Amino acid sequence: MDLLGLLKSQFLCHLVFCYVFIASGLIINTVQLFTLLLWPINKQLFRRINCRLSYCVSSQLVMLLEWWSGTECIIHTDPRAYPKYGKENAIVVLNHKFEIDFLCGWSLAERFGVLGGSKVLAKKELAYVPIIGWMWYFTEMVFCTRKWEQDRKTVSQSLLHLRDYPEKYFFLIHCEGTRFTEKKHQISMQVRPVMTPSHLKSPGSQPPPRGSPPSSSVLSEAVSAVYDCTLNFRNNENPTLLGVLNGKKYHADLYVRRIPLEEVPEDEDECSAWLHKLYQEKDAFQEEYYRTGTFPETPMVPPRRPWTLINWLFWASLLLYPFFRFLTNMISSGSSLTLASFVLVFFVASMGVRWMIGVTEIDKGSAYGNIDSKQKRND
């Protein structure tokens, strides 16, 4: 391991990243709270400001992937579709197989300049989590309870509100409902779709009738296409968040197919069959990748933008000096109680970092598929 690699693996560096992320995140959440005053006055200004505040948080994680880790991502796509990426709102259907696939989805959004406004379908509990969850709340993220019958109305109403969103965005969904494991994959084949793209379509401007399924064009006026994305890593790499934090470089391949929204069936049953077929095709692409080491279509590398790094350097320069000055004063005081407090804080921070990494482990996916599968068997 070279000197730079050794430095990146040091826990002190990890604590610096966590401190900057947590401190800046709480500051941004506070600013977001005050922007609520703008909502009744100028809703679109509120949205634009929160898109940029959101970028200040989410771009720090993308910075770790692109600049600290140096992970490379090659996009395989139709050259005719490539110029449209980032110029239109799109539903991005991702496979959920690796620990860092959500980061790769965010990196895709960042490379095409839509990270700040991009959305995900997230568990409702995350709305109460400081920094990420609160940031998502202010950017009108779509939260679900993981009980689709209850989520239909909520998702429809949330998506309706996004039709006049002033910023371009990707709406990232994982239709399998959890990260990939062999057991989860078999279950997900039975319960797909968690949310089908037909739920994002609507023939008119009026909301669907009360209590009806969100089946016809909720985003017809705003979304132009579905991007079917299939991710894998070269050389049988198994990327982890801890590896990214340690500065390990991964090599990703992402196959992106642009599907115009009008090609997605509007009927819910037909769309369910369409989505099932889509995932069968994704499985076939994965098998072909394992055989050949590449995806179809033309490989392209979107340029890495400097803004994620500039954003992190800004927050680091703003927050690290007072932090280290505080630590220096605390240690130089020579008080046993002060030193003991410092060791305790260091230990708690260490456990916090390990916990945040631990919750991303691939075998700790949600039980969403299991619950739905059990309910179906009971019925």
XYZ file of C-alpha atoms in Angstrom, residues 2-253:
252
model
C 1.381 3.428 -0.985
C 1.541 6.363 1.408
C -1.646 7.966 0.060
C -3.530 4.683 0.362
C -2.301 4.280 3.931
C -3.468 7.807 4.760
C -6.914 7.181 3.316
C -7.367 4.092 5.468
C -6.690 5.944 8.725
C -9.645 6.251 11.054
C -8.775 9.856 11.846
C -9.491 10.744 8.216
C -12.833 8.969 8.484
C -13.684 10.985 11.598
C -12.845 14.207 9.744
C -15.244 13.269 6.950
C -17.950 12.360 9.449
C -17.459 15.562 11.447
C -17.677 17.781 8.350
C -20.712 15.865 7.092
C -22.586 15.970 10.420
C -21.724 19.584 11.302
C -22.471 20.952 7.830
C -25.604 18.812 7.594
C -27.034 20.198 10.824
C -26.254 23.751 9.720
C -27.990 23.109 6.391
C -31.009 21.528 8.126
C -31.298 24.675 10.274
C -31.193 26.913 7.197
C -33.793 24.695 5.536
C -36.067 25.156 8.520
C -36.018 28.923 8.026
C -36.783 28.538 4.306
C -40.241 27.310 5.292
C -41.144 30.987 5.578
C -40.832 31.190 1.777
C -43.285 28.367 1.026
C -46.521 30.417 1.251
C -44.874 33.393 -0.465
C -42.882 31.838 -3.306
C -42.993 28.046 -3.497
C -40.686 27.834 -6.509
C -38.004 29.931 -4.809
C -38.286 27.671 -1.756
C -37.715 24.660 -4.015
C -34.732 26.154 -5.830
C -33.006 27.128 -2.588
C -33.582 23.687 -1.056
C -32.271 21.963 -4.177
C -28.982 23.773 -3.671
C -28.940 23.136 0.062
C -29.657 19.470 -0.617
C -26.741 19.389 -3.041
C -24.432 20.632 -0.286
C -25.227 17.470 1.699
C -25.607 14.707 -0.890
C -22.612 15.875 -2.937
C -20.321 15.134 0.019
C -21.125 11.430 -0.315
C -20.642 11.567 -4.080
C -17.299 13.312 -3.470
C -16.157 10.308 -1.428
C -16.973 8.004 -4.328
C -15.608 10.099 -7.182
C -12.663 11.979 -5.663
C -11.592 10.198 -2.462
C -12.108 6.679 -3.736
C -11.553 7.583 -7.380
C -14.131 5.022 -8.468
C -14.596 4.959 -12.223
C -18.004 4.489 -13.840
C -18.382 3.755 -17.542
C -21.866 4.229 -18.982
C -22.949 1.908 -21.779
C -25.788 3.509 -23.736
C -27.191 4.465 -27.117
C -25.253 7.520 -28.405
C -28.537 8.941 -29.730
C -30.052 8.919 -26.233
C -26.967 10.228 -24.423
C -27.491 13.963 -25.245
C -30.910 13.835 -23.551
C -29.546 12.731 -20.174
C -29.751 15.571 -17.680
C -31.913 17.613 -20.069
C -35.172 15.931 -19.054
C -36.880 14.574 -15.959
C -36.735 10.803 -15.844
C -37.653 7.798 -13.746
C -34.468 5.789 -13.113
C -35.065 2.080 -12.432
C -32.008 0.628 -10.692
C -31.044 -2.835 -9.579
C -30.233 -3.026 -5.852
C -27.376 -5.526 -5.697
C -24.403 -3.740 -4.133
C -23.861 -1.697 -0.991
C -22.890 1.412 -2.945
C -25.378 1.196 -5.804
C -27.304 4.139 -4.335
C -24.057 6.154 -4.508
C -23.606 5.153 -8.136
C -27.158 6.357 -8.823
C -26.338 9.678 -7.157
C -23.097 9.848 -9.126
C -25.067 9.353 -12.344
C -27.325 12.252 -11.358
C -24.297 14.388 -10.462
C -22.483 13.704 -13.739
C -25.537 15.018 -15.610
C -26.075 17.986 -13.269
C -29.354 16.971 -11.605
C -28.208 15.687 -8.203
C -29.657 18.577 -6.183
C -33.212 18.033 -7.395
C -33.199 14.260 -7.705
C -35.658 12.138 -5.725
C -35.821 8.644 -4.287
C -38.613 6.466 -2.946
C -37.594 6.195 0.718
C -38.906 4.538 3.864
C -41.087 6.868 5.919
C -38.907 6.345 9.003
C -36.001 8.055 7.232
C -37.891 11.352 7.247
C -37.147 11.598 10.983
C -33.411 10.963 10.647
C -31.326 14.156 11.020
C -29.368 15.468 8.043
C -30.284 13.052 5.221
C -33.894 12.447 6.269
C -34.596 16.085 7.102
C -32.889 17.199 3.900
C -35.143 14.835 1.930
C -38.227 16.176 3.679
C -37.471 19.734 2.562
C -36.836 18.602 -1.022
C -40.239 16.867 -1.188
C -38.902 13.352 -1.288
C -41.494 10.582 -1.627
C -41.761 8.545 1.576
C -43.553 5.212 1.830
C -44.617 2.933 4.677
C -43.568 -0.259 2.846
C -47.226 -1.322 2.705
C -48.148 -0.656 -0.874
C -51.900 -0.635 -0.396
C -51.443 2.234 2.066
C -48.791 3.905 -0.076
C -50.791 4.198 -3.306
C -52.565 7.418 -2.351
C -49.507 8.917 -0.630
C -47.215 8.237 -3.584
C -49.762 9.574 -6.085
C -50.250 12.817 -4.181
C -46.508 13.287 -3.665
C -45.772 12.760 -7.340
C -48.563 15.100 -8.392
C -46.848 17.877 -6.452
C -43.671 17.371 -8.490
C -45.244 18.123 -11.862
C -44.360 21.826 -11.627
C -40.951 21.251 -10.017
C -38.598 23.997 -11.267
C -35.400 21.885 -11.414
C -34.516 18.875 -13.573
C -34.359 15.646 -11.603
C -33.996 11.881 -11.721
C -36.536 9.884 -9.729
C -34.592 6.830 -8.575
C -36.503 3.684 -7.630
C -35.469 0.141 -6.776
C -38.418 -2.001 -7.791
C -37.061 -5.056 -5.996
C -37.799 -3.320 -2.706
C -34.487 -4.281 -1.066
C -30.838 -4.959 -1.824
C -30.066 -8.093 -3.738
C -29.467 -11.410 -2.062
C -30.387 -14.767 -3.580
C -33.206 -15.206 -1.041
C -34.499 -11.670 -1.564
C -34.246 -12.046 -5.343
C -36.536 -15.076 -5.335
C -39.034 -13.254 -3.117
C -38.921 -10.082 -5.178
C -39.859 -12.049 -8.296
C -43.140 -12.810 -6.521
C -43.947 -9.328 -5.216
C -42.790 -7.023 -8.035
C -43.624 -4.333 -8.676
C -43.200 -2.315 -5.520
C -43.916 0.693 -7.724
C -44.401 0.412 -11.443
C -43.718 3.256 -13.856
C -47.439 3.275 -14.751
C -47.973 4.744 -11.291
C -46.051 7.741 -12.594
C -48.312 8.257 -15.599
C -51.606 10.146 -15.776
C -53.850 11.131 -18.688
C -55.061 14.402 -17.202
C -54.195 17.169 -14.799
C -56.633 16.094 -12.091
C -55.580 13.815 -9.203
C -56.870 10.237 -9.366
C -60.167 9.571 -7.550
C -59.947 9.132 -3.808
C -58.872 5.623 -2.885
C -58.115 4.526 -6.454
C -54.705 3.094 -7.424
C -52.210 5.609 -8.808
C -52.283 4.042 -12.262
C -52.438 6.560 -15.117
C -50.014 9.710 -15.672
C -49.063 11.494 -12.398
C -45.929 12.832 -14.059
C -47.020 12.897 -17.703
C -46.402 16.633 -17.987
C -42.951 16.457 -16.393
C -41.346 13.067 -17.040
C -40.239 12.164 -20.538
C -38.685 8.744 -20.114
C -37.753 5.774 -17.981
C -34.029 5.050 -17.682
C -33.460 1.356 -17.139
C -30.086 1.102 -15.366
C -28.182 -2.125 -14.740
C -25.026 -1.888 -12.608
C -22.105 -4.255 -12.180
C -18.411 -4.093 -11.279
C -15.391 -5.401 -13.113
C -13.108 -8.156 -11.893
C -15.807 -9.564 -9.567
C -15.386 -6.565 -7.253
C -17.733 -6.459 -4.275
C -17.755 -2.748 -3.365
C -18.612 -1.606 0.152
C -19.094 1.749 1.809
C -16.185 0.956 4.112
C -14.035 0.346 1.048
C -15.016 3.739 -0.381
C -14.237 5.365 2.971
C -10.831 3.652 2.930
C -10.168 5.148 -0.506
C -10.431 1.878 -2.410
C -10.957 2.385 -6.132
C -13.706 0.402 -7.848
C -14.515 0.034 -11.525
C -18.221 0.223 -12.343
C -20.104 -0.436 -15.564
